PDB file of C-alpha atoms in Angstrom:
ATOM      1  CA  UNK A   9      33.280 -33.711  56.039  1.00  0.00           C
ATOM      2  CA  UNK A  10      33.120 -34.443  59.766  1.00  0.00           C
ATOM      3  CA  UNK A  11      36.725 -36.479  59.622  1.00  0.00           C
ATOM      4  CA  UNK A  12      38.820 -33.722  57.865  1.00  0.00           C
ATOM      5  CA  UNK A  13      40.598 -33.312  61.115  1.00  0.00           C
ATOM      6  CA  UNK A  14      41.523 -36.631  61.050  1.00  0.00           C
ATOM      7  CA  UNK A  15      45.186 -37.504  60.127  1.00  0.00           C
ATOM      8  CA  UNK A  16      47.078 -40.552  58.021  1.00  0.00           C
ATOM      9  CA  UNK A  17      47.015 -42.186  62.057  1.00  0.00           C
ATOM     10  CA  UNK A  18      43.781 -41.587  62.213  1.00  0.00           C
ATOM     11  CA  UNK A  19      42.402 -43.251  59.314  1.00  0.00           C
ATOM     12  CA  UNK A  20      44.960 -46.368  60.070  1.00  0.00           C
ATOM     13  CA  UNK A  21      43.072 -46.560  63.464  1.00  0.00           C
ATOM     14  CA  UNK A  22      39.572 -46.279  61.763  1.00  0.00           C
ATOM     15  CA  UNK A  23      41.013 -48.726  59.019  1.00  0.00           C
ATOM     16  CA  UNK A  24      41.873 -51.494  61.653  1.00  0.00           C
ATOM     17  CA  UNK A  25      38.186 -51.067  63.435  1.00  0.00           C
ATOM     18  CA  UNK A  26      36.559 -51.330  60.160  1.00  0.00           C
ATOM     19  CA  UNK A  27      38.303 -54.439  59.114  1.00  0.00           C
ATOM     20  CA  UNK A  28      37.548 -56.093  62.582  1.00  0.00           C
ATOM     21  CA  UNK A  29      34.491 -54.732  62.500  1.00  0.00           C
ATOM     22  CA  UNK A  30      34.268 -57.269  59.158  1.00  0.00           C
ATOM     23  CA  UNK A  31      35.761 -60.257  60.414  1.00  0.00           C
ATOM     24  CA  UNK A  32      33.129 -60.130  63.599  1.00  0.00           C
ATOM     25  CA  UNK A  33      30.064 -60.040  61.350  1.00  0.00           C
ATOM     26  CA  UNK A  34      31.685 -63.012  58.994  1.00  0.00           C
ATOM     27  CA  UNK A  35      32.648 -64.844  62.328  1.00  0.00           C
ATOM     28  CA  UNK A  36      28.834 -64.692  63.344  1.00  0.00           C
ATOM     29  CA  UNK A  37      28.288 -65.996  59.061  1.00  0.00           C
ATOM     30  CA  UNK A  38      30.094 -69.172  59.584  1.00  0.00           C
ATOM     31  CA  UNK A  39      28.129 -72.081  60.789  1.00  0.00           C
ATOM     32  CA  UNK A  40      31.067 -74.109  62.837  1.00  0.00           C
ATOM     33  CA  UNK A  41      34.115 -73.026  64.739  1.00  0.00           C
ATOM     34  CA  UNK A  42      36.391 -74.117  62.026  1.00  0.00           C
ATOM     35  CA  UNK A  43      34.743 -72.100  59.273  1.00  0.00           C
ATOM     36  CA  UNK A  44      34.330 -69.303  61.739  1.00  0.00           C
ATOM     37  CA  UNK A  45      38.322 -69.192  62.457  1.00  0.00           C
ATOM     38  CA  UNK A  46      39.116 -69.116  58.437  1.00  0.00           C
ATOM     39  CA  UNK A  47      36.274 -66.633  57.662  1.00  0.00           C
ATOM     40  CA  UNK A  48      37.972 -64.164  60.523  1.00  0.00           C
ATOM     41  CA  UNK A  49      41.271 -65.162  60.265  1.00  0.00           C
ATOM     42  CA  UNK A  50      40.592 -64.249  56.493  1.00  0.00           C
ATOM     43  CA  UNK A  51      39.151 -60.948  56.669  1.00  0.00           C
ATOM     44  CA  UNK A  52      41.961 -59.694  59.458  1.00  0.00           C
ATOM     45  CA  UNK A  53      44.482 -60.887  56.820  1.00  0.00           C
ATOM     46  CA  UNK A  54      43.327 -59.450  54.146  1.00  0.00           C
ATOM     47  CA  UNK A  55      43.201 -56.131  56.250  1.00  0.00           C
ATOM     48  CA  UNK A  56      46.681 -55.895  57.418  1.00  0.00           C
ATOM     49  CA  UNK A  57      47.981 -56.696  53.847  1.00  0.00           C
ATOM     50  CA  UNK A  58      45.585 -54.020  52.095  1.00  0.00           C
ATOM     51  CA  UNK A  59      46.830 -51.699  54.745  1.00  0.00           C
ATOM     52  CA  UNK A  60      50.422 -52.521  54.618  1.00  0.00           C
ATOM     53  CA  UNK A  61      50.777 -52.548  50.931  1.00  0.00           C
ATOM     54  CA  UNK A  62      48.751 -49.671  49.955  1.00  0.00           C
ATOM     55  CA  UNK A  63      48.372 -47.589  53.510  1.00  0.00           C
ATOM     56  CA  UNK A  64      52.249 -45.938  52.454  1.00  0.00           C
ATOM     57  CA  UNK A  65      53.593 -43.812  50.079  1.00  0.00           C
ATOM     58  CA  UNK A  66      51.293 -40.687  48.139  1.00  0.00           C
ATOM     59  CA  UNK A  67      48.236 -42.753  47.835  1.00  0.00           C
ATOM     60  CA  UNK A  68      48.051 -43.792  51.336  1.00  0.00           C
ATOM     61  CA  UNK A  69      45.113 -41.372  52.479  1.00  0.00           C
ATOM     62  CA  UNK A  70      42.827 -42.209  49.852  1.00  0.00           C
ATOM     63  CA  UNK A  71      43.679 -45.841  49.854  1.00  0.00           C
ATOM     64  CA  UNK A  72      42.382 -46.229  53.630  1.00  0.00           C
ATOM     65  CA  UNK A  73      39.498 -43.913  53.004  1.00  0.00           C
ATOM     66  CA  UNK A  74      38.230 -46.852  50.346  1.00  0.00           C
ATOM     67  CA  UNK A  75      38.883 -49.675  52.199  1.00  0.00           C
ATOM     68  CA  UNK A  76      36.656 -48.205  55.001  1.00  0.00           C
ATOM     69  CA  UNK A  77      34.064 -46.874  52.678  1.00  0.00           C
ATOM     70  CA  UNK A  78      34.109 -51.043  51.213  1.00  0.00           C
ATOM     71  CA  UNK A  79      34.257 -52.452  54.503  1.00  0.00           C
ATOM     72  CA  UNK A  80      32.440 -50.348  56.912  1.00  0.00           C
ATOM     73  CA  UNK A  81      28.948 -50.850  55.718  1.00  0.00           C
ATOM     74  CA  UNK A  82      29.037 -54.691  54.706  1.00  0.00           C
ATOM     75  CA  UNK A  83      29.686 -54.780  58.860  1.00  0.00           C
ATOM     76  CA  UNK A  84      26.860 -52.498  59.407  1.00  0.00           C
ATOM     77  CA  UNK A  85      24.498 -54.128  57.137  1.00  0.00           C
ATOM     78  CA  UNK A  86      25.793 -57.607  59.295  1.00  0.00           C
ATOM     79  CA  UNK A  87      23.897 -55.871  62.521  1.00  0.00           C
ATOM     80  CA  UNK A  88      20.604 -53.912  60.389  1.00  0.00           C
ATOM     81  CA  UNK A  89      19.584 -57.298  59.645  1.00  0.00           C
ATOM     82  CA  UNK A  90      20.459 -59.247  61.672  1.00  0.00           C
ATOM     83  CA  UNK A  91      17.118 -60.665  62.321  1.00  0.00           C
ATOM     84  CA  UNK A  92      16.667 -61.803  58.929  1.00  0.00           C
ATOM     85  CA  UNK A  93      20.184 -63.442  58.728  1.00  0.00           C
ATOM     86  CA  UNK A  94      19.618 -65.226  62.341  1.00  0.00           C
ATOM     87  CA  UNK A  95      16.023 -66.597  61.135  1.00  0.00           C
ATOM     88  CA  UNK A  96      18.168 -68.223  58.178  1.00  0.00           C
ATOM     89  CA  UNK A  97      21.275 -69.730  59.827  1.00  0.00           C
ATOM     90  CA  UNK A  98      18.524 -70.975  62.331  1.00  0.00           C
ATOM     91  CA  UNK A  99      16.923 -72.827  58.962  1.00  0.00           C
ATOM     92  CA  UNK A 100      20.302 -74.146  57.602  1.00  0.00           C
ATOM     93  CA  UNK A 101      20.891 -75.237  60.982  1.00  0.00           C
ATOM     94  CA  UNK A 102      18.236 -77.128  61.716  1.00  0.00           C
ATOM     95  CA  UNK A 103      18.765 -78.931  57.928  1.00  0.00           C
ATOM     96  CA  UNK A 104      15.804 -76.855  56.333  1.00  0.00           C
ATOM     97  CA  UNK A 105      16.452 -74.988  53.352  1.00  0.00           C
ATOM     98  CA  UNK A 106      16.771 -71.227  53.626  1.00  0.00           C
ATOM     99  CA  UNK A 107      14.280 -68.907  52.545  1.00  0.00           C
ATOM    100  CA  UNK A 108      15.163 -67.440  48.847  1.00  0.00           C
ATOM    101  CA  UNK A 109      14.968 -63.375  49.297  1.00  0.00           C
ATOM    102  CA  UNK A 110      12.282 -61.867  47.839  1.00  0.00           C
ATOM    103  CA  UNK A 111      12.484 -58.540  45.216  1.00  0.00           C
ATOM    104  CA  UNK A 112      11.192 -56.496  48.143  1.00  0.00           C
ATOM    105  CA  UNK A 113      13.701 -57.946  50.600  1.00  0.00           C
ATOM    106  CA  UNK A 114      16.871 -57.631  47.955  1.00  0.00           C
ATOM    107  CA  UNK A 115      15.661 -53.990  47.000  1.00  0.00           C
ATOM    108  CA  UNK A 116      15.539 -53.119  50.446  1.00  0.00           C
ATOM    109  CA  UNK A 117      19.241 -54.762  51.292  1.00  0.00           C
ATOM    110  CA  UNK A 118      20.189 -52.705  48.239  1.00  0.00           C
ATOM    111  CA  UNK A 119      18.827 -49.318  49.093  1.00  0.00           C
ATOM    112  CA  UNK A 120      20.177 -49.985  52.538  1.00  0.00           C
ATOM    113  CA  UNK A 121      23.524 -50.713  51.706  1.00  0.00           C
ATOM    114  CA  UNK A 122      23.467 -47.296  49.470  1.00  0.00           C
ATOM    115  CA  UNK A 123      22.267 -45.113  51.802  1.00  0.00           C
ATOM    116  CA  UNK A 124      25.533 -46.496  54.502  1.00  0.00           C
ATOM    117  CA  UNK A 125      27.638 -45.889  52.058  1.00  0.00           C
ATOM    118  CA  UNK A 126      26.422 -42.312  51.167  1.00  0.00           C
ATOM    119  CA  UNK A 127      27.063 -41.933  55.243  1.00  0.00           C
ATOM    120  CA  UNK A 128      30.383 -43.209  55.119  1.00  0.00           C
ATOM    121  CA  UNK A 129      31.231 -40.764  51.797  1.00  0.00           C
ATOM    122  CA  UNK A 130      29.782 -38.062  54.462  1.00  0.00           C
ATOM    123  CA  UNK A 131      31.336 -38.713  57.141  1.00  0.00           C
TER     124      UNK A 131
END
């Protein structure tokens, strides 16, 4: 485990980056400023209160351990394909439809997100 340096400080700090890590890849999600500030605001909420309430006491180690290993890769996943997600707020956008994913495509999201979360476990 390459983080088993890392103390209860440490995994605040990586806590933190991985929720704003979150509420940048919803920001670029929402399709208007207004939507954009709720989606963040959201996310950076829901962050401080997960930490806050269950970053103390005994369980405070593990608790911020799973909250990266939930967060972290949804904000990877945001940049991996981001081509694919640009090409369909481009569509909604512009009033089309968007494009429904195809078994190949949703396998591939799937298998993707798995193998960032076995990285995360690793790590």
């Amino acid at each position: 485990m390459l983080t088993s340096h890392f103390t209860l400080t440490h995994w605040w700090i990586a806590a933190i980056v991985s929720g704003l890590a979150l509420a940048a890849a919803v920001w670029t999600l929402a399709p208007n400023i207004r939507a954009k500030l709720i989606a963040a605001t959201s996310i950076t909420i829901i962050t401080g209160l997960y930490t806050a309430l269950r970053g103390s006491g005994d369980g405070a180690l593990q608790a911020l351990q799973l909250f990266i290993l939930g967060v972290l890769p949804l904000a990877v996943l945001r940049v991996v394909f981001a081509q694919y997600v640009g090409r369909q707020l481009a569509l909604k956008r512009s009033g089309q439809p968007m494009e429904a994913m195809t078994g190949k495509q949703v396998a591939t999201f799937f298998a993707t997100w798995l193998a960032l979360v076995v990285c995360v476990v690793i790590l």
